[in-house]
Amino acid sequence: STVRLIICIAMLMDWRMQSIDFVLAFPQAPIKTDIYMRPPKVPRNFIIPDLQHPFDAYSHFYKLLKNLYGLKDAGSTWFEYLKKGLDKRDWKQSEIDSCLFKKPGIILVVYVNDAILISPSQSKIQYEIKSLQKSYDLTDDG
């Protein structure tokens, strides 16, 4: 796979690698269409604010405001949202593998809600992580 190959190349070239995790990645992406759902069944003592009777919740449908894990298009919606942000930061997507992005002196490999930045320069990696943190909720996993 691309991830393994890029990691092997980085190790052979003695490049730096940094892993990042996009926290709750799918809900970060705006939802494309109107989706309505009923809430899941909950225990009797569970309280939903602003309802006179807790079981009124099951007679209502709720419009989703965020993309959710498990929705049919959740993964592709998240990836499109991430790709737009990377395009704005001048990352170029590989023509061979869509999960691979590059800039001069640095490579980004995305896999679902995680990514690895690879570069000979640790400062370049840190700069790109700080840039991504301006638009995405992410953790630096080292």
CSV table of C-alpha atoms in Angstrom, one decimal:
chain,number,residue,atom,x,y,z
A,1,SER,CA,0.0,0.0,0.0
A,2,THR,CA,1.0,3.6,-0.4
A,3,VAL,CA,1.3,4.2,3.3
A,4,ARG,CA,3.8,1.3,3.8
A,5,LEU,CA,5.8,2.3,0.8
A,6,ILE,CA,6.1,5.9,1.8
A,7,ILE,CA,7.1,4.9,5.3
A,8,CYS,CA,9.8,2.6,4.0
A,9,ILE,CA,11.2,5.3,1.7
A,10,ALA,CA,11.2,7.8,4.6
A,11,MET,CA,13.1,5.3,6.8
A,12,LEU,CA,15.7,4.6,4.0
A,13,MET,CA,16.2,8.3,3.4
A,14,ASP,CA,16.4,9.0,7.2
A,15,TRP,CA,13.5,11.5,6.9
A,16,ARG,CA,11.3,12.6,9.8
A,17,MET,CA,7.8,11.3,10.2
A,18,GLN,CA,4.9,12.7,12.2
A,19,SER,CA,1.5,11.1,12.7
A,20,ILE,CA,-1.7,13.2,13.2
A,21,ASP,CA,-5.2,12.3,14.0
A,22,PHE,CA,-8.2,14.4,12.8
A,23,VAL,CA,-10.4,14.3,15.9
A,24,LEU,CA,-14.0,13.4,15.1
A,25,ALA,CA,-13.1,13.8,11.5
A,26,PHE,CA,-16.5,13.1,9.9
A,27,PRO,CA,-18.5,15.6,11.9
A,28,GLN,CA,-15.9,18.3,11.0
A,29,ALA,CA,-17.1,18.2,7.4
A,30,PRO,CA,-20.3,20.1,6.6
A,31,ILE,CA,-23.3,17.9,5.7
A,32,LYS,CA,-24.3,18.0,2.0
A,33,THR,CA,-28.0,17.2,2.1
A,34,ASP,CA,-30.8,17.5,4.6
A,35,ILE,CA,-31.0,14.3,6.7
A,36,TYR,CA,-33.6,13.6,9.3
A,37,MET,CA,-33.6,10.9,11.9
A,38,ARG,CA,-35.2,9.7,15.1
A,39,PRO,CA,-33.1,9.5,18.1
A,40,PRO,CA,-32.0,6.1,19.3
A,41,LYS,CA,-34.0,4.4,22.1
A,42,VAL,CA,-32.6,5.4,25.5
A,43,PRO,CA,-33.2,4.3,29.1
A,44,ARG,CA,-36.3,5.6,30.8
A,45,ASN,CA,-34.4,7.9,33.2
A,46,PHE,CA,-32.5,9.6,30.3
A,47,ILE,CA,-33.5,13.3,30.1
A,48,ILE,CA,-33.6,15.2,26.8
A,49,PRO,CA,-33.6,19.0,27.5
A,50,ASP,CA,-36.7,21.0,26.5
A,51,LEU,CA,-39.1,18.1,26.3
A,52,GLN,CA,-42.0,18.0,28.7
A,53,HIS,CA,-42.1,14.2,28.6
A,54,PRO,CA,-39.0,12.2,27.8
A,55,PHE,CA,-40.8,9.9,25.4
A,56,ASP,CA,-41.9,12.8,23.3
A,57,ALA,CA,-38.5,12.5,21.7
A,58,TYR,CA,-39.6,9.4,19.7
A,59,SER,CA,-42.5,11.2,18.1
A,60,HIS,CA,-40.1,13.8,16.5
A,61,PHE,CA,-37.6,13.7,13.8
A,62,TYR,CA,-34.4,15.7,14.1
A,63,LYS,CA,-32.4,17.3,11.3
A,64,LEU,CA,-28.7,16.5,11.4
A,65,LEU,CA,-26.4,19.5,11.5
A,66,LYS,CA,-23.2,17.5,11.3
A,67,ASN,CA,-21.9,14.6,9.3
A,68,LEU,CA,-22.0,11.4,11.3
A,69,TYR,CA,-20.0,8.2,11.2
A,70,GLY,CA,-22.1,5.5,9.6
A,71,LEU,CA,-23.8,7.8,7.0
A,72,LYS,CA,-23.4,6.4,3.5
A,73,ASP,CA,-21.5,9.5,2.2
A,74,ALA,CA,-19.7,10.3,5.5
A,75,GLY,CA,-16.2,9.2,4.3
A,76,SER,CA,-16.3,10.8,0.9
A,77,THR,CA,-17.8,14.0,2.4
A,78,TRP,CA,-14.9,14.2,4.9
A,79,PHE,CA,-12.3,13.5,2.3
A,80,GLU,CA,-13.7,16.2,-0.1
A,81,TYR,CA,-13.7,18.7,2.8
A,82,LEU,CA,-10.1,17.8,3.7
A,83,LYS,CA,-9.0,17.9,0.0
A,84,LYS,CA,-10.4,21.4,-0.4
A,85,GLY,CA,-8.5,22.6,2.7
A,86,LEU,CA,-5.3,21.0,1.4
A,87,ASP,CA,-5.8,22.6,-2.1
A,88,LYS,CA,-6.0,26.0,-0.4
A,89,ARG,CA,-2.7,25.3,1.3
A,90,ASP,CA,-1.0,24.4,-2.1
A,91,TRP,CA,-0.9,20.7,-1.5
A,92,LYS,CA,-0.9,18.8,-4.8
A,93,GLN,CA,-2.8,15.5,-4.9
A,94,SER,CA,-1.0,12.5,-6.5
A,95,GLU,CA,-2.4,11.4,-9.9
A,96,ILE,CA,-1.6,7.8,-9.0
A,97,ASP,CA,-3.0,7.6,-5.4
A,98,SER,CA,-5.6,10.1,-4.2
A,99,CYS,CA,-4.6,9.7,-0.5
A,100,LEU,CA,-1.1,11.1,-1.3
A,101,PHE,CA,-0.4,14.8,-1.3
A,102,LYS,CA,2.9,16.6,-1.8
A,103,LYS,CA,4.5,20.0,-1.5
A,104,PRO,CA,8.2,20.8,-2.1
A,105,GLY,CA,10.1,19.0,0.6
A,106,ILE,CA,7.2,17.3,2.3
A,107,ILE,CA,4.7,14.5,1.8
A,108,LEU,CA,1.3,13.9,3.4
A,109,VAL,CA,-0.4,10.5,3.3
A,110,VAL,CA,-4.0,10.4,4.5
A,111,TYR,CA,-5.8,7.3,5.6
A,112,VAL,CA,-9.4,7.8,6.8
A,113,ASN,CA,-9.1,10.2,9.8
A,114,ASP,CA,-5.3,9.9,10.3
A,115,ALA,CA,-2.4,11.2,8.3
A,116,ILE,CA,1.4,11.0,8.3
A,117,LEU,CA,3.6,13.9,7.3
A,118,ILE,CA,7.1,13.0,6.0
A,119,SER,CA,9.9,15.4,5.3
A,120,PRO,CA,13.7,15.7,5.8
A,121,SER,CA,12.9,18.8,7.9
A,122,GLN,CA,11.1,18.5,11.2
A,123,SER,CA,10.5,22.3,11.2
A,124,LYS,CA,8.6,22.0,7.9
A,125,ILE,CA,6.4,19.2,9.4
A,126,GLN,CA,5.7,21.4,12.5
A,127,TYR,CA,4.8,24.4,10.3
A,128,GLU,CA,2.3,22.3,8.2
A,129,ILE,CA,0.7,20.8,11.4
A,130,LYS,CA,0.2,24.3,12.8
A,131,SER,CA,-1.3,25.4,9.4
A,132,LEU,CA,-3.7,22.4,9.4
A,133,GLN,CA,-4.7,23.1,13.1
A,134,LYS,CA,-6.1,26.5,11.9
A,135,SER,CA,-8.9,24.7,10.0
A,136,TYR,CA,-9.1,21.2,11.5
A,137,ASP,CA,-9.4,19.8,15.0
A,138,LEU,CA,-6.4,17.4,15.1
A,139,THR,CA,-4.0,15.9,17.6
A,140,ASP,CA,-0.3,15.5,17.0
A,141,ASP,CA,0.4,11.9,17.7
A,142,GLY,CA,4.2,12.2,17.3
